[in-house]
Each structure stands twice: as C-alpha cells, then as structure tokens.
C-alpha positions as a Markdown table, in Angstrom:
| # | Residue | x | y | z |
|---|---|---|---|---|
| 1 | Unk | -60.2 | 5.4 | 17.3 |
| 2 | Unk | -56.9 | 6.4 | 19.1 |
| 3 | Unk | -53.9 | 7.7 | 17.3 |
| 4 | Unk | -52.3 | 4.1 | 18.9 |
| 5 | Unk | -54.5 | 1.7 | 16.7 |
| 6 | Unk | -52.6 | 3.1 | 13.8 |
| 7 | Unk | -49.1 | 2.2 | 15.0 |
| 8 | Unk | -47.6 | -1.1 | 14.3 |
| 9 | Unk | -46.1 | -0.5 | 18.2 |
| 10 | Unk | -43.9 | -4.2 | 17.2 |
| 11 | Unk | -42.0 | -2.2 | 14.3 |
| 12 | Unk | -40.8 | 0.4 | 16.7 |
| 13 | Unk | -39.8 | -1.8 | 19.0 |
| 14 | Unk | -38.2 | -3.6 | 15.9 |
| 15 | Unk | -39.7 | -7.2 | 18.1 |
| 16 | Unk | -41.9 | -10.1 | 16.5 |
| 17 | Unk | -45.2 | -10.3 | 18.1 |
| 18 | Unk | -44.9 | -13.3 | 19.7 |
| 19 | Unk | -42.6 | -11.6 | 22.7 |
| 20 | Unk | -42.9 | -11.6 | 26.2 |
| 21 | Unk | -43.2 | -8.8 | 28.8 |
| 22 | Unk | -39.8 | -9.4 | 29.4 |
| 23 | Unk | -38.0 | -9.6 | 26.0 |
| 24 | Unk | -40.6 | -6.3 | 25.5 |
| 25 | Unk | -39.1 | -5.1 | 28.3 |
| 26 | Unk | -35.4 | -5.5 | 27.7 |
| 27 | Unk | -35.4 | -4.3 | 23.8 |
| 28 | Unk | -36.6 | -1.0 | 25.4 |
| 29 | Unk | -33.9 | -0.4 | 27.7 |
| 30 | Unk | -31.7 | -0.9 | 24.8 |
| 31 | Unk | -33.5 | 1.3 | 22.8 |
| 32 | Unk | -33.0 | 4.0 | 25.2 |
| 33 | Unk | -29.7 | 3.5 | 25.7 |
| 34 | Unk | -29.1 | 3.6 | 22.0 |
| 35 | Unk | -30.8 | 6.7 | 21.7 |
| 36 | Unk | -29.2 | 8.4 | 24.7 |
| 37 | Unk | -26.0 | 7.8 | 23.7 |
| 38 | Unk | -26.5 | 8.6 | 19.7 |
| 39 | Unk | -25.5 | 12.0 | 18.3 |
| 40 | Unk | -29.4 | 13.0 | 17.4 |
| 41 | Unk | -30.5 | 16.7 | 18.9 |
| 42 | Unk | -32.0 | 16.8 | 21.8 |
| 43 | Unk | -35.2 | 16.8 | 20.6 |
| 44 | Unk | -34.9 | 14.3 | 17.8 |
| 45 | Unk | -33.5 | 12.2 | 21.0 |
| 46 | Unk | -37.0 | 13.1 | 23.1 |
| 47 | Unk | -39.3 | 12.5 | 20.3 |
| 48 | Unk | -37.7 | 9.0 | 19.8 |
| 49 | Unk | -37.1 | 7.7 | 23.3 |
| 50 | Unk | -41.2 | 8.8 | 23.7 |
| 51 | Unk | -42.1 | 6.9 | 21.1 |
| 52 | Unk | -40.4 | 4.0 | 22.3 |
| 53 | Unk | -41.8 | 4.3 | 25.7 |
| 54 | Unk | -45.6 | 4.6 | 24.5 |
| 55 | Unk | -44.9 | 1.8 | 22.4 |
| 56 | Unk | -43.5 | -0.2 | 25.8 |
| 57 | Unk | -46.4 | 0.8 | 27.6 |
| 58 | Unk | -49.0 | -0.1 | 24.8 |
| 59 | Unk | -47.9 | -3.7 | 24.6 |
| 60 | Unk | -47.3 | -4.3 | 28.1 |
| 61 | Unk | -51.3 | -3.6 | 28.3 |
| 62 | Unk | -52.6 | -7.0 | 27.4 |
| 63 | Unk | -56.3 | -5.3 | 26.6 |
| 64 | Unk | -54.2 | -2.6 | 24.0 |
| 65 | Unk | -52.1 | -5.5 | 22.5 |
| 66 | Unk | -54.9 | -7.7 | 21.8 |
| 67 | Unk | -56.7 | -4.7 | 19.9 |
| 68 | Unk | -53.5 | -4.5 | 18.0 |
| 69 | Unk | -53.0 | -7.7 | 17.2 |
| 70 | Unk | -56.8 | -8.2 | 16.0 |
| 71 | Unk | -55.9 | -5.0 | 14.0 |
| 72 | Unk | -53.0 | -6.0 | 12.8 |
| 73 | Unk | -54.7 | -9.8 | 11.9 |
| 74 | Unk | -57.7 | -7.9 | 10.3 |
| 75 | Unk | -55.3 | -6.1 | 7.8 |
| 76 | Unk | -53.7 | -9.4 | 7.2 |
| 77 | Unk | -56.8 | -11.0 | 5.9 |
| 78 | Unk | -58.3 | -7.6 | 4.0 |
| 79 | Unk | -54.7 | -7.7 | 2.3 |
| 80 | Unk | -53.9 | -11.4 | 1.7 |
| 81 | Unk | -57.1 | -13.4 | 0.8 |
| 82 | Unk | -57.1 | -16.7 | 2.3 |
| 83 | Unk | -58.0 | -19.7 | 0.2 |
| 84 | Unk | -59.7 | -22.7 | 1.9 |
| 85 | Unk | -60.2 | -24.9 | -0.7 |
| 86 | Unk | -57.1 | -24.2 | -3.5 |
| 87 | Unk | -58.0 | -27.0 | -5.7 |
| 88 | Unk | -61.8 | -26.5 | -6.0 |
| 89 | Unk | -60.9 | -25.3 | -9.6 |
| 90 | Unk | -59.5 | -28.2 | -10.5 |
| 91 | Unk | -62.3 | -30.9 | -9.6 |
C-alpha cells in the first residue's frame, strides 16, 4: 500500500469530502499563498506547500480519491458499528 492511503488528503486541505475540482482547486491556491507569505523557514515552507500540492494532485485523481474515500468509509464502519435493527432488543 502507498504512503498516500494513509493520509486523510481532505484534513490537509482542511475541505469536506463532498468538494469539487474546483473548490479543491481554489483552497490550494490559498493554501500556498498562506504559506508563502507566513514567517516559517524555508524549509518548513517547502515541506508544507508539498504536502499541500500531493494532497491537490491525489484528489483531483478520481481513481486515488475513490480509494480514499472507500478507505476512509471502511474505517468508519470498523470504528462506528452500524445498527440495522436498534430495537430488536426490545420485541
């Protein structure tokens, strides 16, 4: 498994998962700009603004974003058991 399939690539982006390409697109270029004009050392500066540009590129791939999201749906239901039936206990 890539080193991708264990980043929540939505968190960095600080988006929901429900954007588009182009609301994906526009909280990166604000992003960067935020970065580039922060007072971080250069090389805090890189390290974030690549980071924020894998995590562009990963969900502007439909075939990498789906993988996500079925991760990200798999956790869901390993972590939060979903109950069908609530009341069968009651009957």
């Amino acid at each position: 498994m890539s080193q991708n399939a264990f980043k929540n690539h939505y968190k960095i982006l600080d988006i929901p998962r429900s954007a588009s390409t182009k609301e994906i697109k526009n909280k990166t270029k604000e992003l960067l700009e935020k970065i580039k004009k922060s007072n971080l050392e250069l090389n805090q500066k890189k390290k974030l603004m690549r980071n924020v540009h894998e995590s562009y590129k990963f969900l502007c791939d439909y075939h990498l974003r789906k993988s996500l999201d079925d991760q990200l749906d798999s956790n869901y239901e390993k972590n939060y058991k979903i109950i069908n039936e609530p009341f069968d206990d009651f009957e």
